[in-house]
Amino acid sequence: EVQLVESGGGLVQTGGSLRLSCAASGFNFDDYAVAWFRQAPGKEREGVSCIIGSDDSTYYVDSVKGRFTISRDNAKITVYLQMNNLKPEDSATYYCVAGRVAGYFSIWSPYNYNYWGQGTQVTVSS
């Protein structure tokens, strides 16, 4: 059974940092893409970042480039999202997702991911 468990969310001031963790089990990391999506109230889900298991390629939505870093620890089977210089518009529920996804355009659609975590709340105060 595939499980994704997020942690690390919280309340932070503008300019602060948080590191989200996604502890994964039940699948082979190398065969999957793992991504972070976020959803704020009244807004659509948005792909934030993705790491491709087969070659560790990483991708970011333009609004977080230079501020967020996605990485993985194979030994701990965990994916991280380091978020620096946070802004109020980064406030959302962040979800860790996994799926057999390939191709740049495919990684940004939430419908291509089979497995979702429960989400962790990030709130950035101004």
Coordinates of N, CA and C in Angstrom, one line a residue:
E1 N 0.9 -1.2 0.0 CA 0.0 0.0 0.0 C 0.9 1.2 0.0
V2 N 0.6 2.1 -0.9 CA 1.4 3.4 -1.0 C 0.9 4.3 0.0
Q3 N 1.8 4.9 0.8 CA 1.4 5.9 1.7 C 2.4 7.1 1.6
L4 N 1.8 8.3 1.7 CA 2.5 9.6 1.7 C 2.1 10.4 2.9
V5 N 3.0 10.7 3.7 CA 2.7 11.5 5.0 C 3.5 12.7 5.0
E6 N 2.8 13.9 4.9 CA 3.5 15.2 4.9 C 3.7 15.7 6.4
S7 N 4.7 16.5 6.6 CA 4.9 17.2 7.8 C 5.7 18.4 7.6
G8 N 5.7 19.3 8.5 CA 6.6 20.5 8.4 C 5.9 21.8 8.2
G9 N 4.6 21.8 8.0 CA 3.9 23.0 7.8 C 3.8 23.8 9.0
G10 N 3.3 25.0 8.9 CA 3.1 25.9 10.1 C 2.9 27.3 9.7
L11 N 3.0 28.2 10.7 CA 2.9 29.6 10.6 C 4.2 30.3 10.6
V12 N 4.5 31.1 9.6 CA 5.8 31.8 9.5 C 5.5 33.2 9.0
Q13 N 6.4 34.1 9.3 CA 6.3 35.5 8.8 C 6.9 35.6 7.4
T14 N 6.5 36.6 6.7 CA 7.1 36.9 5.4 C 8.6 36.9 5.4
G15 N 9.2 36.2 4.5 CA 10.6 36.1 4.5 C 11.2 34.9 5.2
G16 N 10.4 34.2 5.9 CA 10.8 33.1 6.7 C 11.0 31.8 5.9
S17 N 11.3 30.7 6.5 CA 11.5 29.5 5.8 C 10.8 28.3 6.5
L18 N 10.5 27.3 5.8 CA 9.9 26.1 6.3 C 10.5 25.0 5.4
R19 N 10.5 23.8 6.0 CA 10.9 22.6 5.2 C 9.8 21.6 5.4
L20 N 9.2 21.3 4.3 CA 8.2 20.2 4.3 C 8.8 18.9 4.0
S21 N 8.3 17.8 4.6 CA 8.8 16.5 4.4 C 7.6 15.6 4.0
C22 N 7.9 14.7 3.1 CA 7.0 13.7 2.6 C 7.6 12.3 2.8
A23 N 7.1 11.6 3.8 CA 7.6 10.3 4.1 C 6.8 9.3 3.3
A24 N 7.5 8.5 2.4 CA 6.8 7.7 1.5 C 7.1 6.2 1.8
S25 N 6.1 5.4 1.5 CA 6.3 3.9 1.6 C 5.4 3.2 0.6
G26 N 5.8 2.0 0.3 CA 4.9 1.2 -0.6 C 5.2 1.3 -2.1
F27 N 6.2 2.0 -2.5 CA 6.5 2.1 -3.9 C 8.0 2.3 -4.1
N28 N 8.5 2.0 -5.3 CA 9.9 2.2 -5.6 C 10.1 3.7 -6.1
F29 N 10.8 4.4 -5.4 CA 11.0 5.8 -5.7 C 11.5 6.0 -7.2
D30 N 12.3 5.1 -7.6 CA 13.0 5.3 -8.9 C 11.9 5.2 -10.1
D31 N 10.8 4.6 -9.8 CA 9.8 4.4 -10.9 C 8.7 5.5 -10.9
Y32 N 8.8 6.5 -10.0 CA 7.8 7.4 -9.8 C 8.3 8.9 -9.9
A33 N 7.4 9.8 -10.2 CA 7.6 11.2 -10.0 C 6.9 11.6 -8.7
V34 N 7.6 12.4 -7.9 CA 7.0 12.9 -6.6 C 6.9 14.4 -6.7
A35 N 5.8 14.9 -6.5 CA 5.6 16.4 -6.6 C 4.9 17.0 -5.4
W36 N 5.0 18.3 -5.3 CA 4.2 19.0 -4.3 C 3.2 19.9 -5.1
F37 N 2.0 19.8 -4.7 CA 0.9 20.7 -5.1 C 0.4 21.5 -3.9
R38 N -0.2 22.6 -4.2 CA -0.8 23.4 -3.2 C -2.1 23.9 -3.6
Q39 N -2.9 24.2 -2.6 CA -4.3 24.7 -2.9 C -4.6 25.7 -1.8
A40 N -4.9 26.9 -2.2 CA -5.4 27.9 -1.3 C -6.9 28.0 -1.4
P41 N -7.6 28.5 -0.4 CA -9.1 28.6 -0.4 C -9.5 29.4 -1.6
G42 N -10.5 28.8 -2.3 CA -11.0 29.5 -3.5 C -10.2 29.4 -4.7
K43 N -9.1 28.7 -4.7 CA -8.2 28.6 -5.8 C -8.0 27.2 -6.3
E44 N -7.6 27.0 -7.5 CA -7.3 25.7 -8.0 C -6.0 25.2 -7.5
R45 N -5.9 23.8 -7.5 CA -4.7 23.2 -7.1 C -3.6 23.6 -8.1
E46 N -2.4 23.8 -7.6 CA -1.3 24.3 -8.4 C -0.1 23.4 -8.1
G47 N 0.5 23.0 -9.2 CA 1.8 22.3 -9.1 C 2.9 23.2 -8.7
V48 N 3.7 22.9 -7.7 CA 4.7 23.7 -7.2 C 6.1 23.2 -7.6
S49 N 6.3 21.9 -7.4 CA 7.6 21.4 -7.8 C 7.5 19.9 -7.9
C50 N 8.5 19.3 -8.7 CA 8.4 17.9 -9.0 C 9.8 17.4 -9.1
I51 N 10.0 16.1 -8.6 CA 11.3 15.5 -8.8 C 11.0 14.1 -9.5
I52 N 11.8 13.8 -10.5 CA 11.6 12.6 -11.3 C 12.5 11.5 -10.7
G53 N 11.9 10.4 -10.3 CA 12.6 9.4 -9.6 C 13.7 8.8 -10.4
S54 N 13.5 8.6 -11.7 CA 14.5 7.9 -12.5 C 15.8 8.6 -12.7
D55 N 15.8 10.0 -12.7 CA 17.0 10.7 -13.0 C 17.2 11.9 -12.1
D56 N 16.3 12.1 -11.1 CA 16.4 13.2 -10.2 C 16.3 14.6 -10.8
S57 N 15.7 14.6 -12.0 CA 15.4 15.9 -12.6 C 14.4 16.7 -11.7
T58 N 14.6 18.0 -11.6 CA 13.7 18.7 -10.7 C 13.0 19.9 -11.5
Y59 N 11.8 20.2 -11.2 CA 11.1 21.3 -11.9 C 10.3 22.1 -10.9
Y60 N 10.2 23.4 -11.2 CA 9.5 24.4 -10.3 C 8.6 25.3 -11.1
V61 N 7.5 25.6 -10.5 CA 6.6 26.6 -11.1 C 7.4 28.0 -11.0
D62 N 7.2 28.9 -11.9 CA 7.9 30.1 -12.0 C 7.9 30.9 -10.7
S63 N 6.7 30.9 -10.0 CA 6.6 31.7 -8.8 C 7.5 31.3 -7.7
V64 N 8.0 30.1 -7.7 CA 8.8 29.7 -6.6 C 10.3 29.4 -7.0
K65 N 10.6 29.6 -8.2 CA 12.0 29.4 -8.6 C 13.0 30.3 -7.9
G66 N 14.0 29.8 -7.4 CA 15.0 30.5 -6.7 C 14.7 30.6 -5.2
R67 N 13.5 30.2 -4.8 CA 13.1 30.2 -3.4 C 12.9 28.8 -2.8
F68 N 12.4 27.9 -3.6 CA 12.0 26.6 -3.2 C 13.0 25.6 -3.8
T69 N 13.3 24.5 -3.0 CA 14.2 23.4 -3.5 C 13.6 22.1 -3.1
I70 N 13.4 21.2 -4.1 CA 12.9 19.9 -3.8 C 14.1 18.9 -3.9
S71 N 14.1 18.0 -3.0 CA 15.1 17.0 -2.9 C 14.6 15.7 -2.3
R72 N 15.4 14.7 -2.4 CA 14.9 13.4 -1.8 C 16.1 12.7 -1.1
D73 N 15.7 12.0 -0.1 CA 16.7 11.1 0.6 C 16.3 9.7 0.4
N74 N 17.0 9.0 -0.4 CA 16.7 7.6 -0.7 C 16.7 6.7 0.5
A75 N 17.6 6.9 1.4 CA 17.7 6.1 2.6 C 16.5 6.2 3.4
K76 N 16.0 7.4 3.6 CA 14.8 7.6 4.4 C 13.5 7.6 3.6
I77 N 13.6 7.4 2.3 CA 12.5 7.4 1.4 C 11.6 8.6 1.7
T78 N 12.2 9.7 1.6 CA 11.5 11.0 2.0 C 11.9 12.0 0.9
V79 N 10.9 12.8 0.6 CA 11.1 14.0 -0.3 C 10.8 15.2 0.5
Y80 N 11.7 16.2 0.3 CA 11.7 17.4 1.0 C 11.3 18.6 0.1
L81 N 10.7 19.6 0.6 CA 10.5 20.9 -0.1 C 11.0 22.0 0.9
Q82 N 12.2 22.5 0.6 CA 12.7 23.6 1.4 C 12.2 24.9 0.8
M83 N 11.5 25.6 1.6 CA 10.9 26.9 1.2 C 11.5 28.1 1.9
N84 N 12.1 28.9 1.1 CA 12.8 30.1 1.7 C 12.1 31.3 1.2
N85 N 12.4 32.4 1.9 CA 11.8 33.7 1.5 C 10.3 33.6 1.2
L86 N 9.6 33.1 2.1 CA 8.2 32.8 1.9 C 7.4 34.1 1.8
K87 N 6.4 34.1 1.0 CA 5.5 35.2 0.8 C 4.1 34.9 1.2
P88 N 3.2 35.8 1.5 CA 1.8 35.5 1.9 C 1.1 34.7 0.8
E89 N 1.5 34.9 -0.5 CA 0.8 34.2 -1.5 C 1.2 32.7 -1.6
D90 N 2.2 32.3 -0.8 CA 2.6 30.9 -0.7 C 1.7 30.2 0.3
S91 N 0.8 30.9 1.0 CA -0.1 30.3 2.0 C -1.0 29.3 1.3
A92 N -1.1 28.1 1.8 CA -2.0 27.1 1.1 C -1.8 25.8 1.9
T93 N -2.6 24.8 1.5 CA -2.4 23.5 2.0 C -1.5 22.8 0.9
Y94 N -0.4 22.2 1.4 CA 0.5 21.6 0.5 C 0.4 20.1 0.5
Y95 N 0.3 19.5 -0.6 CA 0.1 18.1 -0.8 C 1.3 17.4 -1.5
C96 N 1.8 16.3 -0.9 CA 2.8 15.5 -1.6 C 2.0 14.4 -2.4
V97 N 2.4 14.3 -3.7 CA 1.8 13.3 -4.6 C 2.8 12.5 -5.3
A98 N 2.4 11.3 -5.7 CA 3.3 10.4 -6.4 C 2.5 9.7 -7.6
G99 N 3.2 9.5 -8.6 CA 2.6 8.9 -9.8 C 3.6 8.5 -10.8
R100 N 3.3 7.6 -11.7 CA 4.1 7.2 -12.8 C 3.9 8.2 -13.9
V101 N 4.6 9.3 -13.8 CA 4.3 10.5 -14.6 C 5.6 10.8 -15.4
A102 N 5.5 11.1 -16.6 CA 6.7 11.4 -17.4 C 6.3 12.6 -18.4
G103 N 7.3 13.4 -18.6 CA 7.1 14.5 -19.6 C 6.8 15.8 -18.8
Y104 N 7.4 16.8 -19.3 CA 7.3 18.1 -18.6 C 5.8 18.6 -18.4
F105 N 5.0 18.5 -19.4 CA 3.7 19.0 -19.3 C 2.8 18.1 -18.4
S106 N 3.1 16.8 -18.4 CA 2.3 15.9 -17.6 C 2.5 16.1 -16.1
I107 N 3.7 16.5 -15.7 CA 3.9 16.6 -14.3 C 3.1 17.7 -13.6
W108 N 2.6 18.6 -14.3 CA 1.8 19.8 -13.7 C 0.3 19.5 -13.6
S109 N -0.1 18.4 -14.0 CA -1.6 18.1 -13.9 C -1.8 17.2 -12.7
P110 N -2.6 17.6 -11.7 CA -2.9 16.8 -10.5 C -3.6 15.5 -10.9
Y111 N -4.2 15.4 -12.0 CA -4.9 14.2 -12.4 C -4.0 13.0 -12.8
N112 N -2.7 13.3 -13.0 CA -1.8 12.3 -13.4 C -1.1 11.6 -12.2
Y113 N -1.5 12.0 -11.0 CA -0.9 11.4 -9.8 C -1.9 10.5 -9.1
N114 N -1.5 9.3 -8.8 CA -2.4 8.3 -8.2 C -2.5 8.4 -6.7
Y115 N -1.4 8.9 -6.1 CA -1.3 8.9 -4.7 C -1.1 10.3 -4.1
W116 N -1.9 10.5 -3.0 CA -1.9 11.8 -2.4 C -1.7 11.7 -0.9
G117 N -1.0 12.6 -0.3 CA -0.9 12.7 1.1 C -2.1 13.5 1.7
Q118 N -2.1 13.6 3.0 CA -3.3 14.3 3.6 C -3.2 15.8 3.6
G119 N -2.0 16.3 3.3 CA -1.8 17.7 3.2 C -1.2 18.3 4.5
T120 N -0.5 19.4 4.4 CA 0.0 20.1 5.5 C -0.2 21.6 5.3
Q121 N -0.6 22.3 6.3 CA -1.0 23.7 6.1 C 0.3 24.6 6.2
V122 N 0.4 25.5 5.3 CA 1.4 26.6 5.4 C 0.7 27.9 5.4
T123 N 1.1 28.7 6.4 CA 0.5 30.1 6.5 C 1.6 31.1 6.6
V124 N 1.6 32.0 5.7 CA 2.7 33.1 5.8 C 2.0 34.4 6.1
S125 N 2.4 35.0 7.2 CA 1.8 36.2 7.7 C 2.5 37.4 7.1
S126 N 1.8 38.4 6.8 CA 2.4 39.6 6.2 C 2.9 40.6 7.3

